JSON list of C-alpha atoms in Angstrom, two decimals:
[
{"chain": "A", "resi": 1, "resn": "UNK", "atom": "CA", "xyz": [0.00, 0.00, 0.00]},
{"chain": "A", "resi": 2, "resn": "UNK", "atom": "CA", "xyz": [0.88, 3.67, -0.01]},
{"chain": "A", "resi": 3, "resn": "UNK", "atom": "CA", "xyz": [2.89, 5.13, 2.85]},
{"chain": "A", "resi": 4, "resn": "UNK", "atom": "CA", "xyz": [4.79, 8.25, 3.86]},
{"chain": "A", "resi": 5, "resn": "UNK", "atom": "CA", "xyz": [7.71, 8.34, 6.29]},
{"chain": "A", "resi": 6, "resn": "UNK", "atom": "CA", "xyz": [8.88, 11.47, 8.07]},
{"chain": "A", "resi": 7, "resn": "UNK", "atom": "CA", "xyz": [10.61, 12.20, 11.35]},
{"chain": "A", "resi": 8, "resn": "UNK", "atom": "CA", "xyz": [8.20, 12.84, 14.21]},
{"chain": "A", "resi": 9, "resn": "UNK", "atom": "CA", "xyz": [10.27, 15.42, 16.02]},
{"chain": "A", "resi": 10, "resn": "UNK", "atom": "CA", "xyz": [9.91, 17.71, 17.79]},
{"chain": "A", "resi": 11, "resn": "UNK", "atom": "CA", "xyz": [12.42, 19.77, 15.91]},
{"chain": "A", "resi": 12, "resn": "UNK", "atom": "CA", "xyz": [13.60, 22.84, 17.80]},
{"chain": "A", "resi": 13, "resn": "UNK", "atom": "CA", "xyz": [15.40, 25.58, 15.91]},
{"chain": "A", "resi": 14, "resn": "UNK", "atom": "CA", "xyz": [16.50, 29.10, 16.64]},
{"chain": "A", "resi": 15, "resn": "UNK", "atom": "CA", "xyz": [14.99, 31.90, 14.60]},
{"chain": "A", "resi": 16, "resn": "UNK", "atom": "CA", "xyz": [16.73, 32.35, 11.20]},
{"chain": "A", "resi": 17, "resn": "UNK", "atom": "CA", "xyz": [18.09, 28.79, 11.24]},
{"chain": "A", "resi": 18, "resn": "UNK", "atom": "CA", "xyz": [17.87, 26.52, 8.19]},
{"chain": "A", "resi": 19, "resn": "UNK", "atom": "CA", "xyz": [15.11, 23.94, 8.22]},
{"chain": "A", "resi": 20, "resn": "UNK", "atom": "CA", "xyz": [15.01, 20.52, 6.60]},
{"chain": "A", "resi": 21, "resn": "UNK", "atom": "CA", "xyz": [12.29, 17.97, 7.26]},
{"chain": "A", "resi": 22, "resn": "UNK", "atom": "CA", "xyz": [12.87, 14.71, 5.44]},
{"chain": "A", "resi": 23, "resn": "UNK", "atom": "CA", "xyz": [10.05, 12.84, 3.74]},
{"chain": "A", "resi": 24, "resn": "UNK", "atom": "CA", "xyz": [10.15, 9.60, 1.78]},
{"chain": "A", "resi": 25, "resn": "UNK", "atom": "CA", "xyz": [7.27, 7.68, 0.28]},
{"chain": "A", "resi": 26, "resn": "UNK", "atom": "CA", "xyz": [6.12, 4.45, -1.29]},
{"chain": "A", "resi": 27, "resn": "UNK", "atom": "CA", "xyz": [3.19, 4.46, -3.68]},
{"chain": "A", "resi": 28, "resn": "UNK", "atom": "CA", "xyz": [1.33, 1.97, -5.82]},
{"chain": "A", "resi": 29, "resn": "UNK", "atom": "CA", "xyz": [0.96, 4.45, -8.65]},
{"chain": "A", "resi": 30, "resn": "UNK", "atom": "CA", "xyz": [2.42, 7.79, -9.69]},
{"chain": "A", "resi": 31, "resn": "UNK", "atom": "CA", "xyz": [1.65, 10.09, -6.76]},
{"chain": "A", "resi": 32, "resn": "UNK", "atom": "CA", "xyz": [1.17, 13.78, -6.35]},
{"chain": "A", "resi": 33, "resn": "UNK", "atom": "CA", "xyz": [3.07, 15.00, -3.29]},
{"chain": "A", "resi": 34, "resn": "UNK", "atom": "CA", "xyz": [2.10, 17.60, -0.71]},
{"chain": "A", "resi": 35, "resn": "UNK", "atom": "CA", "xyz": [3.20, 19.36, 2.41]},
{"chain": "A", "resi": 36, "resn": "UNK", "atom": "CA", "xyz": [0.46, 20.48, 4.79]},
{"chain": "A", "resi": 37, "resn": "UNK", "atom": "CA", "xyz": [0.85, 22.64, 7.89]},
{"chain": "A", "resi": 38, "resn": "UNK", "atom": "CA", "xyz": [-1.28, 22.58, 11.02]},
{"chain": "A", "resi": 39, "resn": "UNK", "atom": "CA", "xyz": [-1.08, 25.54, 13.39]},
{"chain": "A", "resi": 40, "resn": "UNK", "atom": "CA", "xyz": [-2.17, 25.03, 17.01]},
{"chain": "A", "resi": 41, "resn": "UNK", "atom": "CA", "xyz": [-5.93, 24.65, 17.30]},
{"chain": "A", "resi": 42, "resn": "UNK", "atom": "CA", "xyz": [-6.51, 24.77, 13.55]},
{"chain": "A", "resi": 43, "resn": "UNK", "atom": "CA", "xyz": [-7.15, 22.40, 10.69]},
{"chain": "A", "resi": 44, "resn": "UNK", "atom": "CA", "xyz": [-4.64, 21.56, 7.98]},
{"chain": "A", "resi": 45, "resn": "UNK", "atom": "CA", "xyz": [-3.59, 24.02, 5.31]},
{"chain": "A", "resi": 46, "resn": "UNK", "atom": "CA", "xyz": [-1.92, 23.12, 2.07]},
{"chain": "A", "resi": 47, "resn": "UNK", "atom": "CA", "xyz": [1.60, 24.56, 2.11]},
{"chain": "A", "resi": 48, "resn": "UNK", "atom": "CA", "xyz": [2.91, 23.38, -1.26]},
{"chain": "A", "resi": 49, "resn": "UNK", "atom": "CA", "xyz": [2.59, 20.59, -3.78]},
{"chain": "A", "resi": 50, "resn": "UNK", "atom": "CA", "xyz": [4.30, 18.90, -6.74]},
{"chain": "A", "resi": 51, "resn": "UNK", "atom": "CA", "xyz": [2.61, 16.65, -9.24]},
{"chain": "A", "resi": 52, "resn": "UNK", "atom": "CA", "xyz": [5.45, 15.18, -11.27]},
{"chain": "A", "resi": 53, "resn": "UNK", "atom": "CA", "xyz": [9.11, 14.26, -10.99]},
{"chain": "A", "resi": 54, "resn": "UNK", "atom": "CA", "xyz": [11.56, 17.18, -10.65]},
{"chain": "A", "resi": 55, "resn": "UNK", "atom": "CA", "xyz": [8.76, 19.65, -9.94]},
{"chain": "A", "resi": 56, "resn": "UNK", "atom": "CA", "xyz": [9.54, 22.12, -7.18]},
{"chain": "A", "resi": 57, "resn": "UNK", "atom": "CA", "xyz": [6.72, 23.32, -4.97]},
{"chain": "A", "resi": 58, "resn": "UNK", "atom": "CA", "xyz": [7.23, 26.56, -3.10]},
{"chain": "A", "resi": 59, "resn": "UNK", "atom": "CA", "xyz": [5.24, 28.86, -0.82]},
{"chain": "A", "resi": 60, "resn": "UNK", "atom": "CA", "xyz": [6.02, 31.33, 1.98]},
{"chain": "A", "resi": 61, "resn": "UNK", "atom": "CA", "xyz": [9.76, 30.63, 1.67]},
{"chain": "A", "resi": 62, "resn": "UNK", "atom": "CA", "xyz": [9.31, 26.87, 1.93]},
{"chain": "A", "resi": 63, "resn": "UNK", "atom": "CA", "xyz": [10.42, 24.59, -0.92]},
{"chain": "A", "resi": 64, "resn": "UNK", "atom": "CA", "xyz": [10.31, 20.90, -1.75]},
{"chain": "A", "resi": 65, "resn": "UNK", "atom": "CA", "xyz": [11.43, 19.04, -4.87]},
{"chain": "A", "resi": 66, "resn": "UNK", "atom": "CA", "xyz": [9.79, 15.84, -6.14]},
{"chain": "A", "resi": 67, "resn": "UNK", "atom": "CA", "xyz": [12.61, 13.30, -6.44]},
{"chain": "A", "resi": 68, "resn": "UNK", "atom": "CA", "xyz": [11.33, 10.15, -8.09]},
{"chain": "A", "resi": 69, "resn": "UNK", "atom": "CA", "xyz": [14.69, 8.39, -8.09]},
{"chain": "A", "resi": 70, "resn": "UNK", "atom": "CA", "xyz": [14.99, 8.65, -4.30]},
{"chain": "A", "resi": 71, "resn": "UNK", "atom": "CA", "xyz": [11.21, 8.66, -3.64]},
{"chain": "A", "resi": 72, "resn": "UNK", "atom": "CA", "xyz": [11.65, 11.78, -1.53]},
{"chain": "A", "resi": 73, "resn": "UNK", "atom": "CA", "xyz": [10.04, 15.19, -1.04]},
{"chain": "A", "resi": 74, "resn": "UNK", "atom": "CA", "xyz": [12.08, 16.97, 1.62]},
{"chain": "A", "resi": 75, "resn": "UNK", "atom": "CA", "xyz": [10.83, 20.30, 2.97]},
{"chain": "A", "resi": 76, "resn": "UNK", "atom": "CA", "xyz": [13.32, 23.17, 3.31]},
{"chain": "A", "resi": 77, "resn": "UNK", "atom": "CA", "xyz": [13.32, 26.77, 4.41]},
{"chain": "A", "resi": 78, "resn": "UNK", "atom": "CA", "xyz": [16.36, 28.99, 4.50]},
{"chain": "A", "resi": 79, "resn": "UNK", "atom": "CA", "xyz": [15.45, 31.10, 7.52]},
{"chain": "A", "resi": 80, "resn": "UNK", "atom": "CA", "xyz": [12.66, 30.07, 9.90]},
{"chain": "A", "resi": 81, "resn": "UNK", "atom": "CA", "xyz": [10.60, 32.45, 11.98]},
{"chain": "A", "resi": 82, "resn": "UNK", "atom": "CA", "xyz": [8.78, 31.99, 15.27]},
{"chain": "A", "resi": 83, "resn": "UNK", "atom": "CA", "xyz": [5.52, 32.12, 13.32]},
{"chain": "A", "resi": 84, "resn": "UNK", "atom": "CA", "xyz": [6.56, 28.93, 11.46]},
{"chain": "A", "resi": 85, "resn": "UNK", "atom": "CA", "xyz": [6.07, 26.91, 14.65]},
{"chain": "A", "resi": 86, "resn": "UNK", "atom": "CA", "xyz": [3.52, 24.26, 13.71]},
{"chain": "A", "resi": 87, "resn": "UNK", "atom": "CA", "xyz": [3.16, 20.61, 12.75]},
{"chain": "A", "resi": 88, "resn": "UNK", "atom": "CA", "xyz": [4.16, 19.76, 9.17]},
{"chain": "A", "resi": 89, "resn": "UNK", "atom": "CA", "xyz": [2.71, 16.78, 7.32]},
{"chain": "A", "resi": 90, "resn": "UNK", "atom": "CA", "xyz": [4.09, 15.20, 4.19]},
{"chain": "A", "resi": 91, "resn": "UNK", "atom": "CA", "xyz": [1.39, 13.52, 2.12]},
{"chain": "A", "resi": 92, "resn": "UNK", "atom": "CA", "xyz": [0.61, 11.84, -1.17]},
{"chain": "A", "resi": 93, "resn": "UNK", "atom": "CA", "xyz": [-2.35, 11.17, -3.40]},
{"chain": "A", "resi": 94, "resn": "UNK", "atom": "CA", "xyz": [-2.47, 8.70, -6.27]},
{"chain": "A", "resi": 95, "resn": "UNK", "atom": "CA", "xyz": [-4.61, 8.69, -9.36]},
{"chain": "A", "resi": 96, "resn": "UNK", "atom": "CA", "xyz": [-7.77, 6.67, -8.92]},
{"chain": "A", "resi": 97, "resn": "UNK", "atom": "CA", "xyz": [-7.78, 7.27, -5.20]},
{"chain": "A", "resi": 98, "resn": "UNK", "atom": "CA", "xyz": [-9.97, 10.33, -5.61]},
{"chain": "A", "resi": 99, "resn": "UNK", "atom": "CA", "xyz": [-9.45, 12.43, -2.49]},
{"chain": "A", "resi": 100, "resn": "UNK", "atom": "CA", "xyz": [-7.82, 9.75, -0.34]},
{"chain": "A", "resi": 101, "resn": "UNK", "atom": "CA", "xyz": [-4.68, 11.37, 1.00]},
{"chain": "A", "resi": 102, "resn": "UNK", "atom": "CA", "xyz": [-2.03, 9.32, 2.77]},
{"chain": "A", "resi": 103, "resn": "UNK", "atom": "CA", "xyz": [-0.23, 11.34, 5.43]},
{"chain": "A", "resi": 104, "resn": "UNK", "atom": "CA", "xyz": [3.02, 11.00, 7.28]},
{"chain": "A", "resi": 105, "resn": "UNK", "atom": "CA", "xyz": [3.00, 11.08, 11.07]},
{"chain": "A", "resi": 106, "resn": "UNK", "atom": "CA", "xyz": [3.70, 14.81, 11.18]},
{"chain": "A", "resi": 107, "resn": "UNK", "atom": "CA", "xyz": [6.77, 16.71, 12.38]},
{"chain": "A", "resi": 108, "resn": "UNK", "atom": "CA", "xyz": [6.37, 19.28, 15.12]},
{"chain": "A", "resi": 109, "resn": "UNK", "atom": "CA", "xyz": [8.56, 22.34, 14.59]},
{"chain": "A", "resi": 110, "resn": "UNK", "atom": "CA", "xyz": [9.27, 24.77, 17.40]},
{"chain": "A", "resi": 111, "resn": "UNK", "atom": "CA", "xyz": [11.17, 27.95, 16.57]},
{"chain": "A", "resi": 112, "resn": "UNK", "atom": "CA", "xyz": [12.59, 29.88, 19.50]},
{"chain": "A", "resi": 113, "resn": "UNK", "atom": "CA", "xyz": [13.56, 33.56, 19.39]},
{"chain": "B", "resi": 1, "resn": "UNK", "atom": "CA", "xyz": [-16.08, 32.71, 0.81]},
{"chain": "B", "resi": 2, "resn": "UNK", "atom": "CA", "xyz": [-16.72, 30.79, 4.02]},
{"chain": "B", "resi": 3, "resn": "UNK", "atom": "CA", "xyz": [-14.44, 27.86, 4.74]},
{"chain": "B", "resi": 4, "resn": "UNK", "atom": "CA", "xyz": [-15.27, 24.33, 5.78]},
{"chain": "B", "resi": 5, "resn": "UNK", "atom": "CA", "xyz": [-17.24, 24.32, 9.01]},
{"chain": "B", "resi": 6, "resn": "UNK", "atom": "CA", "xyz": [-17.54, 21.46, 11.46]},
{"chain": "B", "resi": 7, "resn": "UNK", "atom": "CA", "xyz": [-19.93, 21.11, 14.36]},
{"chain": "B", "resi": 8, "resn": "UNK", "atom": "CA", "xyz": [-19.65, 20.64, 17.19]},
{"chain": "B", "resi": 9, "resn": "UNK", "atom": "CA", "xyz": [-16.05, 21.65, 17.85]},
{"chain": "B", "resi": 10, "resn": "UNK", "atom": "CA", "xyz": [-15.80, 19.64, 21.06]},
{"chain": "B", "resi": 11, "resn": "UNK", "atom": "CA", "xyz": [-17.68, 16.60, 22.25]},
{"chain": "B", "resi": 12, "resn": "UNK", "atom": "CA", "xyz": [-17.46, 14.38, 25.31]},
{"chain": "B", "resi": 13, "resn": "UNK", "atom": "CA", "xyz": [-19.12, 10.96, 25.29]},
{"chain": "B", "resi": 14, "resn": "UNK", "atom": "CA", "xyz": [-18.92, 7.75, 27.28]},
{"chain": "B", "resi": 15, "resn": "UNK", "atom": "CA", "xyz": [-18.11, 4.28, 26.07]},
{"chain": "B", "resi": 16, "resn": "UNK", "atom": "CA", "xyz": [-20.95, 2.54, 24.31]},
{"chain": "B", "resi": 17, "resn": "UNK", "atom": "CA", "xyz": [-22.68, 5.72, 23.21]},
{"chain": "B", "resi": 18, "resn": "UNK", "atom": "CA", "xyz": [-22.94, 6.87, 19.63]},
{"chain": "B", "resi": 19, "resn": "UNK", "atom": "CA", "xyz": [-22.04, 10.22, 18.13]},
{"chain": "B", "resi": 20, "resn": "UNK", "atom": "CA", "xyz": [-22.80, 12.20, 14.98]},
{"chain": "B", "resi": 21, "resn": "UNK", "atom": "CA", "xyz": [-20.46, 14.83, 13.61]},
{"chain": "B", "resi": 22, "resn": "UNK", "atom": "CA", "xyz": [-21.39, 17.34, 10.94]},
{"chain": "B", "resi": 23, "resn": "UNK", "atom": "CA", "xyz": [-19.44, 18.99, 8.15]},
{"chain": "B", "resi": 24, "resn": "UNK", "atom": "CA", "xyz": [-20.50, 21.80, 5.81]},
{"chain": "B", "resi": 25, "resn": "UNK", "atom": "CA", "xyz": [-18.20, 22.09, 2.78]},
{"chain": "B", "resi": 26, "resn": "UNK", "atom": "CA", "xyz": [-17.19, 25.24, 0.99]},
{"chain": "B", "resi": 27, "resn": "UNK", "atom": "CA", "xyz": [-20.02, 26.46, -1.22]},
{"chain": "B", "resi": 28, "resn": "UNK", "atom": "CA", "xyz": [-19.83, 24.73, -4.60]},
{"chain": "B", "resi": 29, "resn": "UNK", "atom": "CA", "xyz": [-17.70, 21.85, -3.36]},
{"chain": "B", "resi": 30, "resn": "UNK", "atom": "CA", "xyz": [-19.24, 18.45, -3.90]},
{"chain": "B", "resi": 31, "resn": "UNK", "atom": "CA", "xyz": [-16.58, 16.10, -2.52]},
{"chain": "B", "resi": 32, "resn": "UNK", "atom": "CA", "xyz": [-16.25, 15.65, 1.24]},
{"chain": "B", "resi": 33, "resn": "UNK", "atom": "CA", "xyz": [-13.64, 13.50, 2.97]},
{"chain": "B", "resi": 34, "resn": "UNK", "atom": "CA", "xyz": [-13.22, 12.56, 6.61]},
{"chain": "B", "resi": 35, "resn": "UNK", "atom": "CA", "xyz": [-10.01, 11.85, 8.52]},
{"chain": "B", "resi": 36, "resn": "UNK", "atom": "CA", "xyz": [-9.22, 10.73, 12.04]},
{"chain": "B", "resi": 37, "resn": "UNK", "atom": "CA", "xyz": [-6.20, 12.29, 13.74]},
{"chain": "B", "resi": 38, "resn": "UNK", "atom": "CA", "xyz": [-4.64, 10.68, 16.83]},
{"chain": "B", "resi": 39, "resn": "UNK", "atom": "CA", "xyz": [-1.19, 11.12, 18.41]},
{"chain": "B", "resi": 40, "resn": "UNK", "atom": "CA", "xyz": [-0.30, 7.47, 17.85]},
{"chain": "B", "resi": 41, "resn": "UNK", "atom": "CA", "xyz": [-1.66, 6.85, 14.35]},
{"chain": "B", "resi": 42, "resn": "UNK", "atom": "CA", "xyz": [-1.47, 10.30, 12.87]},
{"chain": "B", "resi": 43, "resn": "UNK", "atom": "CA", "xyz": [-3.98, 11.21, 10.17]},
{"chain": "B", "resi": 44, "resn": "UNK", "atom": "CA", "xyz": [-5.96, 8.33, 8.72]},
{"chain": "B", "resi": 45, "resn": "UNK", "atom": "CA", "xyz": [-8.48, 8.45, 5.90]},
{"chain": "B", "resi": 46, "resn": "UNK", "atom": "CA", "xyz": [-11.98, 7.39, 6.86]},
{"chain": "B", "resi": 47, "resn": "UNK", "atom": "CA", "xyz": [-14.09, 7.86, 3.73]},
{"chain": "B", "resi": 48, "resn": "UNK", "atom": "CA", "xyz": [-14.99, 10.19, 0.89]},
{"chain": "B", "resi": 49, "resn": "UNK", "atom": "CA", "xyz": [-18.41, 11.17, -0.41]},
{"chain": "B", "resi": 50, "resn": "UNK", "atom": "CA", "xyz": [-19.36, 12.66, -3.75]},
{"chain": "B", "resi": 51, "resn": "UNK", "atom": "CA", "xyz": [-22.89, 13.32, -4.96]},
{"chain": "B", "resi": 52, "resn": "UNK", "atom": "CA", "xyz": [-24.33, 11.50, -1.94]},
{"chain": "B", "resi": 53, "resn": "UNK", "atom": "CA", "xyz": [-22.32, 8.33, -2.70]},
{"chain": "B", "resi": 54, "resn": "UNK", "atom": "CA", "xyz": [-19.43, 6.89, -0.78]},
{"chain": "B", "resi": 55, "resn": "UNK", "atom": "CA", "xyz": [-16.61, 6.73, -3.30]},
{"chain": "B", "resi": 56, "resn": "UNK", "atom": "CA", "xyz": [-13.70, 5.52, -1.19]},
{"chain": "B", "resi": 57, "resn": "UNK", "atom": "CA", "xyz": [-13.25, 4.03, 2.24]},
{"chain": "B", "resi": 58, "resn": "UNK", "atom": "CA", "xyz": [-10.34, 3.57, 4.61]},
{"chain": "B", "resi": 59, "resn": "UNK", "atom": "CA", "xyz": [-9.61, 0.67, 6.94]},
{"chain": "B", "resi": 60, "resn": "UNK", "atom": "CA", "xyz": [-11.98, 1.37, 9.77]},
{"chain": "B", "resi": 61, "resn": "UNK", "atom": "CA", "xyz": [-14.57, -0.93, 11.37]},
{"chain": "B", "resi": 62, "resn": "UNK", "atom": "CA", "xyz": [-18.22, -0.76, 10.40]},
{"chain": "B", "resi": 63, "resn": "UNK", "atom": "CA", "xyz": [-18.97, 1.28, 13.54]},
{"chain": "B", "resi": 64, "resn": "UNK", "atom": "CA", "xyz": [-17.77, 4.25, 11.50]},
{"chain": "B", "resi": 65, "resn": "UNK", "atom": "CA", "xyz": [-20.25, 5.36, 8.88]},
{"chain": "B", "resi": 66, "resn": "UNK", "atom": "CA", "xyz": [-21.16, 8.47, 7.00]},
{"chain": "B", "resi": 67, "resn": "UNK", "atom": "CA", "xyz": [-23.53, 10.04, 4.58]},
{"chain": "B", "resi": 68, "resn": "UNK", "atom": "CA", "xyz": [-23.83, 13.04, 2.34]},
{"chain": "B", "resi": 69, "resn": "UNK", "atom": "CA", "xyz": [-26.91, 15.09, 1.65]},
{"chain": "B", "resi": 70, "resn": "UNK", "atom": "CA", "xyz": [-28.06, 16.68, -1.60]},
{"chain": "B", "resi": 71, "resn": "UNK", "atom": "CA", "xyz": [-26.63, 20.04, -0.50]},
{"chain": "B", "resi": 72, "resn": "UNK", "atom": "CA", "xyz": [-23.20, 18.32, -0.08]},
{"chain": "B", "resi": 73, "resn": "UNK", "atom": "CA", "xyz": [-23.25, 18.60, 3.70]},
{"chain": "B", "resi": 74, "resn": "UNK", "atom": "CA", "xyz": [-21.94, 15.45, 5.30]},
{"chain": "B", "resi": 75, "resn": "UNK", "atom": "CA", "xyz": [-22.28, 13.66, 8.59]},
{"chain": "B", "resi": 76, "resn": "UNK", "atom": "CA", "xyz": [-20.26, 10.88, 10.09]},
{"chain": "B", "resi": 77, "resn": "UNK", "atom": "CA", "xyz": [-21.50, 8.57, 12.80]},
{"chain": "B", "resi": 78, "resn": "UNK", "atom": "CA", "xyz": [-19.62, 6.40, 15.24]},
{"chain": "B", "resi": 79, "resn": "UNK", "atom": "CA", "xyz": [-21.63, 3.80, 17.11]},
{"chain": "B", "resi": 80, "resn": "UNK", "atom": "CA", "xyz": [-20.70, 1.89, 20.26]},
{"chain": "B", "resi": 81, "resn": "UNK", "atom": "CA", "xyz": [-17.90, 4.28, 21.12]},
{"chain": "B", "resi": 82, "resn": "UNK", "atom": "CA", "xyz": [-14.60, 2.93, 22.43]},
{"chain": "B", "resi": 83, "resn": "UNK", "atom": "CA", "xyz": [-11.88, 4.75, 24.34]},
{"chain": "B", "resi": 84, "resn": "UNK", "atom": "CA", "xyz": [-9.66, 4.49, 21.27]},
{"chain": "B", "resi": 85, "resn": "UNK", "atom": "CA", "xyz": [-12.10, 6.57, 19.24]},
{"chain": "B", "resi": 86, "resn": "UNK", "atom": "CA", "xyz": [-10.95, 9.67, 21.10]},
{"chain": "B", "resi": 87, "resn": "UNK", "atom": "CA", "xyz": [-9.45, 11.80, 18.36]},
{"chain": "B", "resi": 88, "resn": "UNK", "atom": "CA", "xyz": [-9.67, 14.94, 16.28]},
{"chain": "B", "resi": 89, "resn": "UNK", "atom": "CA", "xyz": [-11.99, 14.29, 13.34]},
{"chain": "B", "resi": 90, "resn": "UNK", "atom": "CA", "xyz": [-11.22, 16.43, 10.32]},
{"chain": "B", "resi": 91, "resn": "UNK", "atom": "CA", "xyz": [-13.44, 17.06, 7.36]},
{"chain": "B", "resi": 92, "resn": "UNK", "atom": "CA", "xyz": [-12.12, 18.29, 4.02]},
{"chain": "B", "resi": 93, "resn": "UNK", "atom": "CA", "xyz": [-13.90, 19.44, 0.90]},
{"chain": "B", "resi": 94, "resn": "UNK", "atom": "CA", "xyz": [-12.91, 19.86, -2.73]},
{"chain": "B", "resi": 95, "resn": "UNK", "atom": "CA", "xyz": [-14.67, 20.76, -5.95]},
{"chain": "B", "resi": 96, "resn": "UNK", "atom": "CA", "xyz": [-15.34, 17.33, -7.43]},
{"chain": "B", "resi": 97, "resn": "UNK", "atom": "CA", "xyz": [-12.55, 15.26, -5.93]},
{"chain": "B", "resi": 98, "resn": "UNK", "atom": "CA", "xyz": [-10.25, 14.98, -8.94]},
{"chain": "B", "resi": 99, "resn": "UNK", "atom": "CA", "xyz": [-6.60, 14.30, -8.33]},
{"chain": "B", "resi": 100, "resn": "UNK", "atom": "CA", "xyz": [-5.72, 17.93, -9.05]},
{"chain": "B", "resi": 101, "resn": "UNK", "atom": "CA", "xyz": [-8.46, 19.42, -6.86]},
{"chain": "B", "resi": 102, "resn": "UNK", "atom": "CA", "xyz": [-7.14, 20.98, -3.68]},
{"chain": "B", "resi": 103, "resn": "UNK", "atom": "CA", "xyz": [-8.68, 19.83, -0.41]},
{"chain": "B", "resi": 104, "resn": "UNK", "atom": "CA", "xyz": [-9.64, 22.44, 2.15]},
{"chain": "B", "resi": 105, "resn": "UNK", "atom": "CA", "xyz": [-9.79, 21.29, 5.75]},
{"chain": "B", "resi": 106, "resn": "UNK", "atom": "CA", "xyz": [-12.10, 22.33, 8.54]},
{"chain": "B", "resi": 107, "resn": "UNK", "atom": "CA", "xyz": [-10.91, 23.01, 12.11]},
{"chain": "B", "resi": 108, "resn": "UNK", "atom": "CA", "xyz": [-12.03, 19.58, 13.28]},
{"chain": "B", "resi": 109, "resn": "UNK", "atom": "CA", "xyz": [-14.23, 18.13, 15.99]},
{"chain": "B", "resi": 110, "resn": "UNK", "atom": "CA", "xyz": [-12.39, 17.02, 19.12]},
{"chain": "B", "resi": 111, "resn": "UNK", "atom": "CA", "xyz": [-14.09, 13.86, 20.44]},
{"chain": "B", "resi": 112, "resn": "UNK", "atom": "CA", "xyz": [-13.25, 12.59, 23.91]},
{"chain": "B", "resi": 113, "resn": "UNK", "atom": "CA", "xyz": [-14.57, 9.19, 24.97]},
{"chain": "B", "resi": 114, "resn": "UNK", "atom": "CA", "xyz": [-14.59, 8.53, 28.72]}
]
């Protein structure tokens, strides 16, 4: 079946530090890949996505590149802010699965001033 | 445009009871999906509805059921509640549920089973 693996964390960084959250996947078909973010007390928000190999998704300074050869979609940001503190979920969706999204366990990020 | 709304936001029940959660999708969205979020299992897909029909289902026991109405609003029901059903239940809507359609999530209903 489909699965997504990411570190659970928590990850604690100082403000302006570089962020990397690793994500690898296995999929039965050709997946679209996503990063979602969940702020405290809120639902999930789509952060970025990529639908084919070598695509780079980007939003709010975050980036992730779809690497088919390594089945990875690592999330990066060059300089994190306190407001980036949240839980980040890597996820995938495959054709034919309609809106069934398979999520990773989520990585909690805490940014300290 | 109003987002996805879920009611109630918080719910406390006891074992053996049943519960119904409600989700109103974004206006014009016809696909509604439900997810269960727990600290141990993370986010797991429950089911998806489109045009009042269940189109996809996750690996949950039959105690978990849902339905969708003609106005696209959806409800999910859990019967014979167990302690392990304590979770945040998230609803998400999208236009018609195609692969490329973005899902928009509601704030969730926090269910506590005592």
